[in-house]
PDB file of C-alpha atoms in Angstrom:
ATOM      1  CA  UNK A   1     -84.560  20.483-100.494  1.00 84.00           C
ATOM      2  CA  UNK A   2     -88.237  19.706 -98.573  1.00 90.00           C
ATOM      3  CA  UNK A   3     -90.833  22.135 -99.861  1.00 88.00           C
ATOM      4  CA  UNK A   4     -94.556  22.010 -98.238  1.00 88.00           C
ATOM      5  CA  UNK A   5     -96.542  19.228 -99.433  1.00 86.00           C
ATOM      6  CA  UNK A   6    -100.207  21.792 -99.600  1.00 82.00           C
ATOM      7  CA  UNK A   7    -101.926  23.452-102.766  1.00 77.00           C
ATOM      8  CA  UNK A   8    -100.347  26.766-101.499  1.00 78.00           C
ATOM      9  CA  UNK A   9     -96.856  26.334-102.473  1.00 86.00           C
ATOM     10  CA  UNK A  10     -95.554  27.688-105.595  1.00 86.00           C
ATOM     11  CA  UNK A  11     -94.375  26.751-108.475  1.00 86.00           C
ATOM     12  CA  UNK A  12     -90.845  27.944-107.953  1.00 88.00           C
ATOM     13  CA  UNK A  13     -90.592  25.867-104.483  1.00 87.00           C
ATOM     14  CA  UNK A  14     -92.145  22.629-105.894  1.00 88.00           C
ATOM     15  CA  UNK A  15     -89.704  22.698-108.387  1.00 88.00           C
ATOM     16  CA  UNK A  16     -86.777  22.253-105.815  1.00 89.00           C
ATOM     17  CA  UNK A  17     -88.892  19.699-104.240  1.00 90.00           C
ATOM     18  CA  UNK A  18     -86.003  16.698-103.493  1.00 87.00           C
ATOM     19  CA  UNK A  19     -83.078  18.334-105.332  1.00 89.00           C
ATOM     20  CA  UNK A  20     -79.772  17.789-103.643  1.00 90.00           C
ATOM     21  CA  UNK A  21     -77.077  20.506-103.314  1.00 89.00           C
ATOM     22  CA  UNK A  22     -73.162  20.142-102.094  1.00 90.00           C
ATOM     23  CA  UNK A  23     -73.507  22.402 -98.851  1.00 85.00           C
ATOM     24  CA  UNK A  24     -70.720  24.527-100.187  1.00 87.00           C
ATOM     25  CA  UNK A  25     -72.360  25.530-102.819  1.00 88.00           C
ATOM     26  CA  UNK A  26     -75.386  26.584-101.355  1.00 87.00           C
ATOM     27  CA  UNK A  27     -76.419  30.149-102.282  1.00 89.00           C
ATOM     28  CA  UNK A  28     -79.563  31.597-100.810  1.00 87.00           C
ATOM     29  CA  UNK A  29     -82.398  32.174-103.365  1.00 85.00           C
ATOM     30  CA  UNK A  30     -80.720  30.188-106.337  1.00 88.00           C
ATOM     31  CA  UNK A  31     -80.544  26.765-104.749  1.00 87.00           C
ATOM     32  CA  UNK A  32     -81.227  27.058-100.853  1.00 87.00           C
ATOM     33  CA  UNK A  33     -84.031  29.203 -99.313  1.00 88.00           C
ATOM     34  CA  UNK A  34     -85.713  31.472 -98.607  1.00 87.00           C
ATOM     35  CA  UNK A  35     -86.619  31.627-102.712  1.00 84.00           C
ATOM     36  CA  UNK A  36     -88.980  34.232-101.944  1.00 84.00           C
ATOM     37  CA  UNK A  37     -90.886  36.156 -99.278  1.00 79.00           C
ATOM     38  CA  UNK A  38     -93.181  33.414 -97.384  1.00 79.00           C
ATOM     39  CA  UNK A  39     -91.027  30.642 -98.658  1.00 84.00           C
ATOM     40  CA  UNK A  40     -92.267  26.919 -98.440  1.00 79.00           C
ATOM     41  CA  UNK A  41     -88.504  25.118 -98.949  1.00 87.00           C
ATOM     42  CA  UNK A  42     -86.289  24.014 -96.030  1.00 88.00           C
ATOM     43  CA  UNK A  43     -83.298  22.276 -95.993  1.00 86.00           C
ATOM     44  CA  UNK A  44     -82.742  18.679 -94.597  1.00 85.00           C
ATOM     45  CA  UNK A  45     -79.477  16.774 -94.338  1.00 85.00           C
ATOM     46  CA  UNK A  46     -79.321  13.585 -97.086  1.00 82.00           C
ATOM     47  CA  UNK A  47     -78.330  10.809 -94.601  1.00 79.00           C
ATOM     48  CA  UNK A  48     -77.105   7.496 -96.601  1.00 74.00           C
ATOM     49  CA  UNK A  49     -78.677   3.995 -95.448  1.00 67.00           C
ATOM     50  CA  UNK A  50     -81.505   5.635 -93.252  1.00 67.00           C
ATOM     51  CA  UNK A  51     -84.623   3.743 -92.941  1.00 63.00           C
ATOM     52  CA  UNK A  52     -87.332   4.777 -95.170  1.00 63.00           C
ATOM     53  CA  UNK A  53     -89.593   7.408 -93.202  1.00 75.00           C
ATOM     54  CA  UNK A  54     -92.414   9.677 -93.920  1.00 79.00           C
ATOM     55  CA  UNK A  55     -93.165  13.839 -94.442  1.00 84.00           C
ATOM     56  CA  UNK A  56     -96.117  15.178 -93.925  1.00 84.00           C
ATOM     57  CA  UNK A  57     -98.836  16.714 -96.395  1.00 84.00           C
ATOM     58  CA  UNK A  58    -102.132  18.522 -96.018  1.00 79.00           C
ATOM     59  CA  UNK A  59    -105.283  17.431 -97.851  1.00 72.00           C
ATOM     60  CA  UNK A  60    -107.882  19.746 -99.382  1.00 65.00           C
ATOM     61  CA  UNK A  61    -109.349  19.160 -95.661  1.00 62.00           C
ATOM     62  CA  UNK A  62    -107.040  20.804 -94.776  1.00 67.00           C
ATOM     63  CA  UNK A  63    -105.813  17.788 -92.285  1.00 71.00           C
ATOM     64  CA  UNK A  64    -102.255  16.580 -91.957  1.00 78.00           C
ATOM     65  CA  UNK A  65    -101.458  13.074 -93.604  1.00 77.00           C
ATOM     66  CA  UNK A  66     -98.394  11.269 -94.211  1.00 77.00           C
ATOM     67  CA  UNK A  67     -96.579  10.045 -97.644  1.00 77.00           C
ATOM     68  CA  UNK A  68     -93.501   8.501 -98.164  1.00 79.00           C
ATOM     69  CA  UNK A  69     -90.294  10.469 -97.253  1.00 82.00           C
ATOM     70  CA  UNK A  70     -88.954  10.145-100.882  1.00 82.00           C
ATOM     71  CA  UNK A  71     -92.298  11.266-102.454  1.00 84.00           C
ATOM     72  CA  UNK A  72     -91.709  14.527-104.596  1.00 87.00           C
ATOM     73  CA  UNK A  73     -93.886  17.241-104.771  1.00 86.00           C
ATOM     74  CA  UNK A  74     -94.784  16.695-108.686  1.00 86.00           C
ATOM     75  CA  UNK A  75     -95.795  12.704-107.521  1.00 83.00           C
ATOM     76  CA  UNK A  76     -98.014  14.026-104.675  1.00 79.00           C
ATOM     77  CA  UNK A  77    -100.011  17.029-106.721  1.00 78.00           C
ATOM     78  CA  UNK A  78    -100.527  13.866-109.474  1.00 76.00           C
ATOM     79  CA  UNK A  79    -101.868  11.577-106.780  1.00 67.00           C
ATOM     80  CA  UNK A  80    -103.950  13.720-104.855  1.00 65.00           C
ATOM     81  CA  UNK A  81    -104.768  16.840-106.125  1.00 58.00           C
ATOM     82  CA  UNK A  82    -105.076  16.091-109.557  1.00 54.00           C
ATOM     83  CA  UNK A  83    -106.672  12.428-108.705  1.00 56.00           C
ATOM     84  CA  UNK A  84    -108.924  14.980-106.724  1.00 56.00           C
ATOM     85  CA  UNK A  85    -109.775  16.730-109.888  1.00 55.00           C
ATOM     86  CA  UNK A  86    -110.986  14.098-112.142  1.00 52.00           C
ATOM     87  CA  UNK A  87    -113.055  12.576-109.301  1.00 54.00           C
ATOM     88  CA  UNK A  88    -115.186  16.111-109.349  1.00 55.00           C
ATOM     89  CA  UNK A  89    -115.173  15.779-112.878  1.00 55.00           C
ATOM     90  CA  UNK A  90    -116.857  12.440-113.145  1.00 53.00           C
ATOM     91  CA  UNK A  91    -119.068  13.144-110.453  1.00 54.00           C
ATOM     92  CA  UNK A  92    -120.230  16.201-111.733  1.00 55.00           C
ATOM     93  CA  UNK A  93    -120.683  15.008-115.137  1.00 54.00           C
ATOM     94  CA  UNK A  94    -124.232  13.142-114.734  1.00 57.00           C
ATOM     95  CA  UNK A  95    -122.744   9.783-114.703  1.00 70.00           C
ATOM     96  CA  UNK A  96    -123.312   9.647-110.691  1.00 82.00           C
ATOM     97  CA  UNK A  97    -125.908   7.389-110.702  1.00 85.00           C
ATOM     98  CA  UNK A  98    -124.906   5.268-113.059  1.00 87.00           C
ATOM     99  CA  UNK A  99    -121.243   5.035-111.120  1.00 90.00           C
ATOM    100  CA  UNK A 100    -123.252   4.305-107.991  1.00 92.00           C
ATOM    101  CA  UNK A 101    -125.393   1.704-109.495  1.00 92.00           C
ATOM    102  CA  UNK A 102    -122.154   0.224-110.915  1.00 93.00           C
ATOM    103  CA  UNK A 103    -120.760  -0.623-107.115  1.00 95.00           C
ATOM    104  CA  UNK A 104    -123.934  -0.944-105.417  1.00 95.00           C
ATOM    105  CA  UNK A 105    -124.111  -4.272-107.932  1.00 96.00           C
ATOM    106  CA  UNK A 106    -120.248  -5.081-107.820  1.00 96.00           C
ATOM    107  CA  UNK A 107    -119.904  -5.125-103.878  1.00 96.00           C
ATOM    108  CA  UNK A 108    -123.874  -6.640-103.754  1.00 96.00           C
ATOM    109  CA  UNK A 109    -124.425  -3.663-101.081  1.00 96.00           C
ATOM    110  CA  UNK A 110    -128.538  -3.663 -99.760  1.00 94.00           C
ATOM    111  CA  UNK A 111    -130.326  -1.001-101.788  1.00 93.00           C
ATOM    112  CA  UNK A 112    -130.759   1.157 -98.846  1.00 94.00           C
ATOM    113  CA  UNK A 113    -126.663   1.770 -98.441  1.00 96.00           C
ATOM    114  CA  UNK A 114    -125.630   5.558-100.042  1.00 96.00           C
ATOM    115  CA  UNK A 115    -122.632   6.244-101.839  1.00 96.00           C
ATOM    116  CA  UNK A 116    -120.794   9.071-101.428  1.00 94.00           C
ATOM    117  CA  UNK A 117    -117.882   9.727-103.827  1.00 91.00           C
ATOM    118  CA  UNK A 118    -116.545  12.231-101.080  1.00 88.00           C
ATOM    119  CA  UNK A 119    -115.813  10.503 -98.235  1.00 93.00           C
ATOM    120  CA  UNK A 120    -118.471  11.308 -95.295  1.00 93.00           C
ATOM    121  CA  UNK A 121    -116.466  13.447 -93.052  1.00 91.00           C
ATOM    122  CA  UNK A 122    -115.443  12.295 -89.332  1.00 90.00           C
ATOM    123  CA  UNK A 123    -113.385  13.486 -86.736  1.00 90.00           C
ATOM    124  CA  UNK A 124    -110.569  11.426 -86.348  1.00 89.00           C
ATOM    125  CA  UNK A 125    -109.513  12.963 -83.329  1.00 89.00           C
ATOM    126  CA  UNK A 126    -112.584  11.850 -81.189  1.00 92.00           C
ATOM    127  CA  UNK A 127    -112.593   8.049 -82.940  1.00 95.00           C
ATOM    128  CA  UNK A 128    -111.741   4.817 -80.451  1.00 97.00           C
ATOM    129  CA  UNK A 129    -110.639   2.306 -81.851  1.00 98.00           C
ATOM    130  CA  UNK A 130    -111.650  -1.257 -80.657  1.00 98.00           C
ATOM    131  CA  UNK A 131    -109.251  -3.287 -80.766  1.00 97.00           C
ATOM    132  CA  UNK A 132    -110.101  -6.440 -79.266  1.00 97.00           C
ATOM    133  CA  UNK A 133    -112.525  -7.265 -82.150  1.00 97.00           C
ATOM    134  CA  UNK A 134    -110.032  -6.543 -84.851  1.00 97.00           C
ATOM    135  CA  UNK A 135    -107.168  -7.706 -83.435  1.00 97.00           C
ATOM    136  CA  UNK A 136    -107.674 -10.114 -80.574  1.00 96.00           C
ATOM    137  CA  UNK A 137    -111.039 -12.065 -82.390  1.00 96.00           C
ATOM    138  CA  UNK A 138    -110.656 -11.250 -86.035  1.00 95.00           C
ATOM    139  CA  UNK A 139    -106.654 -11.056 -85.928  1.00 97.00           C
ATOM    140  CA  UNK A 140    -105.933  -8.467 -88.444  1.00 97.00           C
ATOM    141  CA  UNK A 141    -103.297  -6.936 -87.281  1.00 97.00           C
ATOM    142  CA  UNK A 142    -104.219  -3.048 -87.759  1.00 97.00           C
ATOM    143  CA  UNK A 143    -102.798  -0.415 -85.678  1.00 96.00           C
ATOM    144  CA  UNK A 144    -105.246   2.908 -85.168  1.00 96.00           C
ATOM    145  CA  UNK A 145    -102.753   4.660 -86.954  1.00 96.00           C
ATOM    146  CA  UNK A 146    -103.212   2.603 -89.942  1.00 97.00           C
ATOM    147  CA  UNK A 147    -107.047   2.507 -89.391  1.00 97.00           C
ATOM    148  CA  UNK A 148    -107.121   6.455 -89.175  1.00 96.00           C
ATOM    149  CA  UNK A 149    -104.910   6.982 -92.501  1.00 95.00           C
ATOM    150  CA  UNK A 150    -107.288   4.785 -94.665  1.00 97.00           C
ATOM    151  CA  UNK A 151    -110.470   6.671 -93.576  1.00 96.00           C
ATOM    152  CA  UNK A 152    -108.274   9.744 -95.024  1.00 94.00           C
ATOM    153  CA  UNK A 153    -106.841   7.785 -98.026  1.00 94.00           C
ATOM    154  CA  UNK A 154    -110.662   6.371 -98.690  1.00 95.00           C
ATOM    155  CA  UNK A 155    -111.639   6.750-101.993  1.00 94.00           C
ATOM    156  CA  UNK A 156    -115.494   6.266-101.168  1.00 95.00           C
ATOM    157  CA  UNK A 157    -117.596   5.945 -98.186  1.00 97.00           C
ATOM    158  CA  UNK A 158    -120.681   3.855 -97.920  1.00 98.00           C
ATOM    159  CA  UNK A 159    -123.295   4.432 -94.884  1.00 97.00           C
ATOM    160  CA  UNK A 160    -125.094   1.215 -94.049  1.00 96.00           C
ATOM    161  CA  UNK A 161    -128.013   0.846 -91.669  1.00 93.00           C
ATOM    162  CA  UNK A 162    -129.196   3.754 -91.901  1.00 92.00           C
ATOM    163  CA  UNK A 163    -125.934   5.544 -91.763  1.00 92.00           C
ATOM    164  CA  UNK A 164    -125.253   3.702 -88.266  1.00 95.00           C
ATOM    165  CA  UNK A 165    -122.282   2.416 -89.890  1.00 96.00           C
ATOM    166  CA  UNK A 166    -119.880   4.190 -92.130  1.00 97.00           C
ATOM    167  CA  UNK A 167    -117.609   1.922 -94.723  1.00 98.00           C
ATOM    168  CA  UNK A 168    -114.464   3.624 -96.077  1.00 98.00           C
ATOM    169  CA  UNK A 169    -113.125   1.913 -99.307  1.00 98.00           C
ATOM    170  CA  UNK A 170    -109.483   2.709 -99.953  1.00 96.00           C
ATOM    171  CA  UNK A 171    -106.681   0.929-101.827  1.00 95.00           C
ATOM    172  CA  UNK A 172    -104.531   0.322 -99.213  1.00 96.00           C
ATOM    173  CA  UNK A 173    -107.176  -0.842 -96.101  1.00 98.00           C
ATOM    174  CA  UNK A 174    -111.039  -0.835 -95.442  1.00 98.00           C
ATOM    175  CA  UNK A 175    -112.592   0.750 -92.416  1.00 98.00           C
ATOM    176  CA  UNK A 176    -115.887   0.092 -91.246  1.00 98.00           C
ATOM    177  CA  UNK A 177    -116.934   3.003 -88.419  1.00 98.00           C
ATOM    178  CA  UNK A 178    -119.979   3.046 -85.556  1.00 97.00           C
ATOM    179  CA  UNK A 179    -120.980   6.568 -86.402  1.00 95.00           C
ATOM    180  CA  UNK A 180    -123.190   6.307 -82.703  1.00 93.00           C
ATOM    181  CA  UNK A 181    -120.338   5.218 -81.078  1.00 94.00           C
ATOM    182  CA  UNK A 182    -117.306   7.288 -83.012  1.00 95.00           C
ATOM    183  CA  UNK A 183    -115.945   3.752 -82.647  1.00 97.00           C
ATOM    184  CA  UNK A 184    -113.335   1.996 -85.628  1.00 98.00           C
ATOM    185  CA  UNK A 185    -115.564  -1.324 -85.499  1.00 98.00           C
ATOM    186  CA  UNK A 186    -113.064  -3.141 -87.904  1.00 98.00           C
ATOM    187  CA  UNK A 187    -110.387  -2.379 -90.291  1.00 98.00           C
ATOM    188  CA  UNK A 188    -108.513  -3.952 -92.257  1.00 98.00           C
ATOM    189  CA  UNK A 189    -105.800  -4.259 -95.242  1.00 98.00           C
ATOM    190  CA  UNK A 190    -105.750  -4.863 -98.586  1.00 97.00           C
ATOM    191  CA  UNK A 191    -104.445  -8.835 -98.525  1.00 97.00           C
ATOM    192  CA  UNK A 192    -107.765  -9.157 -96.968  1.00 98.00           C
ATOM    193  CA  UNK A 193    -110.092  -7.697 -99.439  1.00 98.00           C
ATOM    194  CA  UNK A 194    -112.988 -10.444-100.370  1.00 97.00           C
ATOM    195  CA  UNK A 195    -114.415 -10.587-103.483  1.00 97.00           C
ATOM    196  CA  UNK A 196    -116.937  -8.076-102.918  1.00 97.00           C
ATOM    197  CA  UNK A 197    -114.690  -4.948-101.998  1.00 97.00           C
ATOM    198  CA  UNK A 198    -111.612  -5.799-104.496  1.00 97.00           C
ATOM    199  CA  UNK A 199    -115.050  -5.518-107.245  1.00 97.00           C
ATOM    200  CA  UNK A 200    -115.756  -2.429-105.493  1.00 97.00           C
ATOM    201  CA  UNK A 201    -111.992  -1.249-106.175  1.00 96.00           C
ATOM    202  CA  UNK A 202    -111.818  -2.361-109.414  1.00 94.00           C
ATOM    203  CA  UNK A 203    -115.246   0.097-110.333  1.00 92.00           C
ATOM    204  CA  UNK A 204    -113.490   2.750-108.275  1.00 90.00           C
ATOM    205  CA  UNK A 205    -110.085   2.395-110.560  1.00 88.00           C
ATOM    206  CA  UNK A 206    -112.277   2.333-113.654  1.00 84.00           C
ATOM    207  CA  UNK A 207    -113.633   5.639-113.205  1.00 81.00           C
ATOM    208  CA  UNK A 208    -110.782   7.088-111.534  1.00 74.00           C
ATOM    209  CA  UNK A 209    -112.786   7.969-108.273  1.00 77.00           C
TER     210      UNK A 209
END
């Protein structure tokens, strides 16, 4: 059972959220949809020895992002909708400053750089991505796949001369982004994090951002 990975679907359909039934027992309503009217399950076929894949999920940006295929429901509200909800918690709780302070030291960014606990928005749609400096010169091996998912998995943005640059900070991969240009300058993962942005991580864990 797949049920929609989005704040909208209920209780009743992220409860069946990965369950497997024997097709002959299936019986609409009790363990096969439609549950209800406007139901978010749908079947899909368990297929033995298949290559991990992916499903899809919407963000409270409402954009379309991609999990692991064997992700539940229950895993994905914990990760990022309740991970959501502490963030606006701290930040919200007068300890902003001191938070920003706190990585503005750790990742010894210039004074002038602002730090937004929410992401600074971008269209992903209109971003190029160049990949002759990150791949051909600096060899990191990114696709702009990868480069677009961290900018939506980023758990802080940082604008940098003058907010010509934007720096997304995620777990998995850093992005740095021409905001003049809509241009993905560099990007790149995790095994490459210097000492500077795993410190920046490590502030970002602490305080659950």
């Amino acid at each position: 059972m797949v049920a929609a990975l989005d704040s909208t679907t209920c209780e009743t359909c992220a409860a069946m959220d990965g369950k497997q039934f024997p097709l002959k027992e299936e019986a609409a309503g009790i363990n096969a949809p439609p549950f209800h009217a406007r139901c978010r399950c749908c079947k899909a076929p368990v297929v033995e020895d298949e290559a991990p894949g992916e499903r899809a999920a919407r963000g409270e940006d409402g954009k379309t992002y991609y999990v692991p295929e064997n992700m539940t429901y229950d895993e994905w509200k914990a990760q990022d909708v309740d991970n959501a909800s502490e963030k606006s918690d701290v930040v919200s709780s007068g300890k902003s400053d001191i938070i920003k302070e706190k990585i503005r030291t750790a990742g010894k960014l210039p004074k002038t750089a602002k730090i937004h606990f929410s992401p600074a928005p971008v269209d992903m749609d209109l971003l190029s991505f160049d990949d002759k400096h990150i791949n051909s010169e600096r060899g990191h091996e990114v696709t702009r796949e990868q480069a677009i998912q961290w900018i939506h998995d980023a758990k802080i943005s940082v604008s940098v001369w003058g907010g010509r640059f934007e720096r997304y900070y995620g777990t998995q991969g850093t992005v740095y982004v021409n905001t003049l240009n809509n241009l993905i300058r560099t990007a790149y993962a995790k095994d490459e994090y210097d000492d500077n942005t795993r410190a920046i991580l490590e502030v970002i864990k602490k305080y659950a951002l």
